[in-house]
Amino acid sequence: MRLSDFDVRASVAVSDIDRAAEFYEDRLGLPVVGRGPSAAILEGSRIYGSGGRHALNVYQSTTAGTSQATVATWYVDDLDAVVGELAARGVEFARYDGLDHDDRGITARAGGGRIAWFRDPDGNTFAIESDR
């Protein structure tokens, strides 16, 4: 049995599960497919679905927001439509020095395609990418 035989999920630490749930559910529109404990916190975690699968574990932790790297990326067909929908829900897109962003925060991706980044309330960074 190999690890590559199994699905993998991204896990994201947040400082307040209720505040995080508002962001992930209401702003991002991700469906809750499971709930559970997080260390010593009963109901301190959520499992969100995306692409028809369990995709993202979000759990309350004292280590929330400590990573400066992108923690998960969605690969989409229509980046403009997805960015527009999220912006309409109040999601703000990040801009990085040294990159040319359009007025919505979309920039060219190395090797072709385009990318946009956003952060959750704890500063965890996510990306949305498209080959177009």
PDB file of C-alpha atoms in Angstrom:
ATOM      1  CA  MET A   1       0.000   0.000   0.000  1.00  0.00           C
ATOM      2  CA  ARG A   2       1.459   3.371  -1.056  1.00  0.00           C
ATOM      3  CA  LEU A   3       0.641   6.830   0.198  1.00  0.00           C
ATOM      4  CA  SER A   4      -0.058   7.870  -3.400  1.00  0.00           C
ATOM      5  CA  ASP A   5      -3.080   5.508  -3.369  1.00  0.00           C
ATOM      6  CA  PHE A   6      -4.924   7.890  -1.043  1.00  0.00           C
ATOM      7  CA  ASP A   7      -6.432  11.361  -1.307  1.00  0.00           C
ATOM      8  CA  VAL A   8      -4.594  14.187   0.408  1.00  0.00           C
ATOM      9  CA  ARG A   9      -6.126  17.287   2.026  1.00  0.00           C
ATOM     10  CA  ALA A  10      -4.695  20.665   2.929  1.00  0.00           C
ATOM     11  CA  SER A  11      -4.875  21.549   6.641  1.00  0.00           C
ATOM     12  CA  VAL A  12      -5.107  25.137   7.825  1.00  0.00           C
ATOM     13  CA  ALA A  13      -4.722  26.399  11.397  1.00  0.00           C
ATOM     14  CA  VAL A  14      -7.026  29.251  12.481  1.00  0.00           C
ATOM     15  CA  SER A  15      -7.216  31.181  15.743  1.00  0.00           C
ATOM     16  CA  ASP A  16     -11.039  31.301  15.982  1.00  0.00           C
ATOM     17  CA  ILE A  17     -13.073  28.511  14.363  1.00  0.00           C
ATOM     18  CA  ASP A  18     -16.308  30.523  14.391  1.00  0.00           C
ATOM     19  CA  ARG A  19     -14.717  33.490  12.608  1.00  0.00           C
ATOM     20  CA  ALA A  20     -13.025  31.096  10.196  1.00  0.00           C
ATOM     21  CA  ALA A  21     -16.321  29.306   9.488  1.00  0.00           C
ATOM     22  CA  GLU A  22     -17.898  32.625   8.436  1.00  0.00           C
ATOM     23  CA  PHE A  23     -15.046  33.222   6.003  1.00  0.00           C
ATOM     24  CA  TYR A  24     -14.782  29.730   4.524  1.00  0.00           C
ATOM     25  CA  GLU A  25     -18.541  29.109   4.358  1.00  0.00           C
ATOM     26  CA  ASP A  26     -20.031  32.533   3.616  1.00  0.00           C
ATOM     27  CA  ARG A  27     -17.263  34.285   1.680  1.00  0.00           C
ATOM     28  CA  LEU A  28     -15.669  31.328  -0.091  1.00  0.00           C
ATOM     29  CA  GLY A  29     -18.888  29.312  -0.347  1.00  0.00           C
ATOM     30  CA  LEU A  30     -17.291  26.027   0.721  1.00  0.00           C
ATOM     31  CA  PRO A  31     -19.669  23.344   2.011  1.00  0.00           C
ATOM     32  CA  VAL A  32     -19.072  21.784   5.435  1.00  0.00           C
ATOM     33  CA  VAL A  33     -18.759  18.015   5.002  1.00  0.00           C
ATOM     34  CA  GLY A  34     -17.612  17.245   8.532  1.00  0.00           C
ATOM     35  CA  ARG A  35     -16.959  18.646  11.999  1.00  0.00           C
ATOM     36  CA  GLY A  36     -14.806  17.411  14.815  1.00  0.00           C
ATOM     37  CA  PRO A  37     -12.515  18.211  17.699  1.00  0.00           C
ATOM     38  CA  SER A  38      -9.282  20.160  17.472  1.00  0.00           C
ATOM     39  CA  ALA A  39      -6.841  19.181  20.197  1.00  0.00           C
ATOM     40  CA  ALA A  40      -8.745  20.179  23.356  1.00  0.00           C
ATOM     41  CA  ILE A  41     -11.585  22.020  21.574  1.00  0.00           C
ATOM     42  CA  LEU A  42     -14.793  20.089  20.963  1.00  0.00           C
ATOM     43  CA  GLU A  43     -16.216  21.129  17.540  1.00  0.00           C
ATOM     44  CA  GLY A  44     -12.950  23.025  16.910  1.00  0.00           C
ATOM     45  CA  SER A  45     -12.505  21.827  13.334  1.00  0.00           C
ATOM     46  CA  ARG A  46     -14.326  21.736  10.010  1.00  0.00           C
ATOM     47  CA  ILE A  47     -13.791  19.700   6.877  1.00  0.00           C
ATOM     48  CA  TYR A  48     -14.746  21.549   3.705  1.00  0.00           C
ATOM     49  CA  GLY A  49     -15.519  20.065   0.338  1.00  0.00           C
ATOM     50  CA  SER A  50     -14.301  21.294  -3.027  1.00  0.00           C
ATOM     51  CA  GLY A  51     -14.316  19.632  -6.429  1.00  0.00           C
ATOM     52  CA  GLY A  52     -16.618  16.895  -5.139  1.00  0.00           C
ATOM     53  CA  ARG A  53     -14.125  15.733  -2.509  1.00  0.00           C
ATOM     54  CA  HIS A  54     -13.134  16.413   1.066  1.00  0.00           C
ATOM     55  CA  ALA A  55     -10.489  19.052   0.387  1.00  0.00           C
ATOM     56  CA  LEU A  56      -9.639  21.285   3.321  1.00  0.00           C
ATOM     57  CA  ASN A  57      -9.249  20.679   7.066  1.00  0.00           C
ATOM     58  CA  VAL A  58      -9.617  23.881   9.079  1.00  0.00           C
ATOM     59  CA  TYR A  59      -8.843  23.635  12.779  1.00  0.00           C
ATOM     60  CA  GLN A  60      -8.401  25.968  15.729  1.00  0.00           C
ATOM     61  CA  SER A  61      -4.802  26.169  16.896  1.00  0.00           C
ATOM     62  CA  THR A  62      -2.341  28.492  18.581  1.00  0.00           C
ATOM     63  CA  THR A  63      -0.137  28.191  15.461  1.00  0.00           C
ATOM     64  CA  ALA A  64      -2.686  29.951  13.228  1.00  0.00           C
ATOM     65  CA  GLY A  65      -1.355  32.206  10.491  1.00  0.00           C
ATOM     66  CA  THR A  66       2.325  31.470  11.066  1.00  0.00           C
ATOM     67  CA  SER A  67       3.091  30.208   7.562  1.00  0.00           C
ATOM     68  CA  GLN A  68       3.975  32.838   4.975  1.00  0.00           C
ATOM     69  CA  ALA A  69       3.707  30.311   2.145  1.00  0.00           C
ATOM     70  CA  THR A  70       0.630  29.493   0.082  1.00  0.00           C
ATOM     71  CA  VAL A  71      -1.171  26.717   1.972  1.00  0.00           C
ATOM     72  CA  ALA A  72      -3.571  25.558  -0.789  1.00  0.00           C
ATOM     73  CA  THR A  73      -4.351  26.340  -4.424  1.00  0.00           C
ATOM     74  CA  TRP A  74      -7.528  25.970  -6.463  1.00  0.00           C
ATOM     75  CA  TYR A  75      -7.043  25.257 -10.178  1.00  0.00           C
ATOM     76  CA  VAL A  76      -9.929  26.788 -12.111  1.00  0.00           C
ATOM     77  CA  ASP A  77     -11.047  27.126 -15.722  1.00  0.00           C
ATOM     78  CA  ASP A  78     -12.253  30.743 -15.515  1.00  0.00           C
ATOM     79  CA  LEU A  79     -10.045  32.761 -13.167  1.00  0.00           C
ATOM     80  CA  ASP A  80     -11.806  36.040 -13.974  1.00  0.00           C
ATOM     81  CA  ALA A  81     -15.224  34.652 -13.002  1.00  0.00           C
ATOM     82  CA  VAL A  82     -13.981  33.081  -9.762  1.00  0.00           C
ATOM     83  CA  VAL A  83     -12.069  36.192  -8.688  1.00  0.00           C
ATOM     84  CA  GLY A  84     -15.103  38.349  -9.533  1.00  0.00           C
ATOM     85  CA  GLU A  85     -17.443  36.159  -7.497  1.00  0.00           C
ATOM     86  CA  LEU A  86     -15.132  36.084  -4.487  1.00  0.00           C
ATOM     87  CA  ALA A  87     -14.523  39.846  -4.649  1.00  0.00           C
ATOM     88  CA  ALA A  88     -18.298  40.383  -4.677  1.00  0.00           C
ATOM     89  CA  ARG A  89     -18.461  38.357  -1.434  1.00  0.00           C
ATOM     90  CA  GLY A  90     -15.840  40.604   0.178  1.00  0.00           C
ATOM     91  CA  VAL A  91     -12.678  38.569  -0.401  1.00  0.00           C
ATOM     92  CA  GLU A  92      -9.664  40.867  -0.829  1.00  0.00           C
ATOM     93  CA  PHE A  93      -6.847  39.805  -3.126  1.00  0.00           C
ATOM     94  CA  ALA A  94      -3.198  40.161  -2.142  1.00  0.00           C
ATOM     95  CA  ARG A  95      -0.611  42.055  -4.142  1.00  0.00           C
ATOM     96  CA  TYR A  96       3.086  41.337  -4.029  1.00  0.00           C
ATOM     97  CA  ASP A  97       5.963  43.717  -4.716  1.00  0.00           C
ATOM     98  CA  GLY A  98       7.766  42.927  -7.933  1.00  0.00           C
ATOM     99  CA  LEU A  99       4.679  41.487  -9.675  1.00  0.00           C
ATOM    100  CA  ASP A 100       2.364  43.336 -12.045  1.00  0.00           C
ATOM    101  CA  HIS A 101      -1.233  42.844 -10.880  1.00  0.00           C
ATOM    102  CA  ASP A 102      -4.344  43.948 -12.732  1.00  0.00           C
ATOM    103  CA  ASP A 103      -7.017  45.976 -10.919  1.00  0.00           C
ATOM    104  CA  ARG A 104      -8.478  42.762  -9.407  1.00  0.00           C
ATOM    105  CA  GLY A 105      -5.148  41.388  -8.142  1.00  0.00           C
ATOM    106  CA  ILE A 106      -4.535  38.855 -10.931  1.00  0.00           C
ATOM    107  CA  THR A 107      -0.969  38.469 -12.202  1.00  0.00           C
ATOM    108  CA  ALA A 108       0.872  36.371 -14.771  1.00  0.00           C
ATOM    109  CA  ARG A 109       2.169  33.038 -13.510  1.00  0.00           C
ATOM    110  CA  ALA A 110       5.699  31.887 -14.233  1.00  0.00           C
ATOM    111  CA  GLY A 111       5.610  29.527 -17.207  1.00  0.00           C
ATOM    112  CA  GLY A 112       2.245  30.804 -18.444  1.00  0.00           C
ATOM    113  CA  GLY A 113      -1.236  31.155 -17.048  1.00  0.00           C
ATOM    114  CA  ARG A 114      -2.440  33.510 -14.329  1.00  0.00           C
ATOM    115  CA  ILE A 115      -2.749  33.513 -10.543  1.00  0.00           C
ATOM    116  CA  ALA A 116      -4.384  35.489  -7.728  1.00  0.00           C
ATOM    117  CA  TRP A 117      -3.800  35.164  -3.976  1.00  0.00           C
ATOM    118  CA  PHE A 118      -6.013  35.943  -0.990  1.00  0.00           C
ATOM    119  CA  ARG A 119      -5.735  35.483   2.767  1.00  0.00           C
ATOM    120  CA  ASP A 120      -8.135  34.250   5.410  1.00  0.00           C
ATOM    121  CA  PRO A 121      -8.696  36.267   8.620  1.00  0.00           C
ATOM    122  CA  ASP A 122      -5.586  34.689  10.200  1.00  0.00           C
ATOM    123  CA  GLY A 123      -3.327  35.544   7.270  1.00  0.00           C
ATOM    124  CA  ASN A 124      -3.202  32.033   5.757  1.00  0.00           C
ATOM    125  CA  THR A 125      -2.514  32.492   2.039  1.00  0.00           C
ATOM    126  CA  PHE A 126      -4.458  30.716  -0.710  1.00  0.00           C
ATOM    127  CA  ALA A 127      -4.081  30.876  -4.499  1.00  0.00           C
ATOM    128  CA  ILE A 128      -6.397  30.521  -7.467  1.00  0.00           C
ATOM    129  CA  GLU A 129      -4.664  29.569 -10.701  1.00  0.00           C
ATOM    130  CA  SER A 130      -5.648  29.109 -14.324  1.00  0.00           C
ATOM    131  CA  ASP A 131      -3.748  28.031 -17.391  1.00  0.00           C
ATOM    132  CA  ARG A 132      -5.578  30.770 -19.303  1.00  0.00           C
TER     133      ARG A 132
END
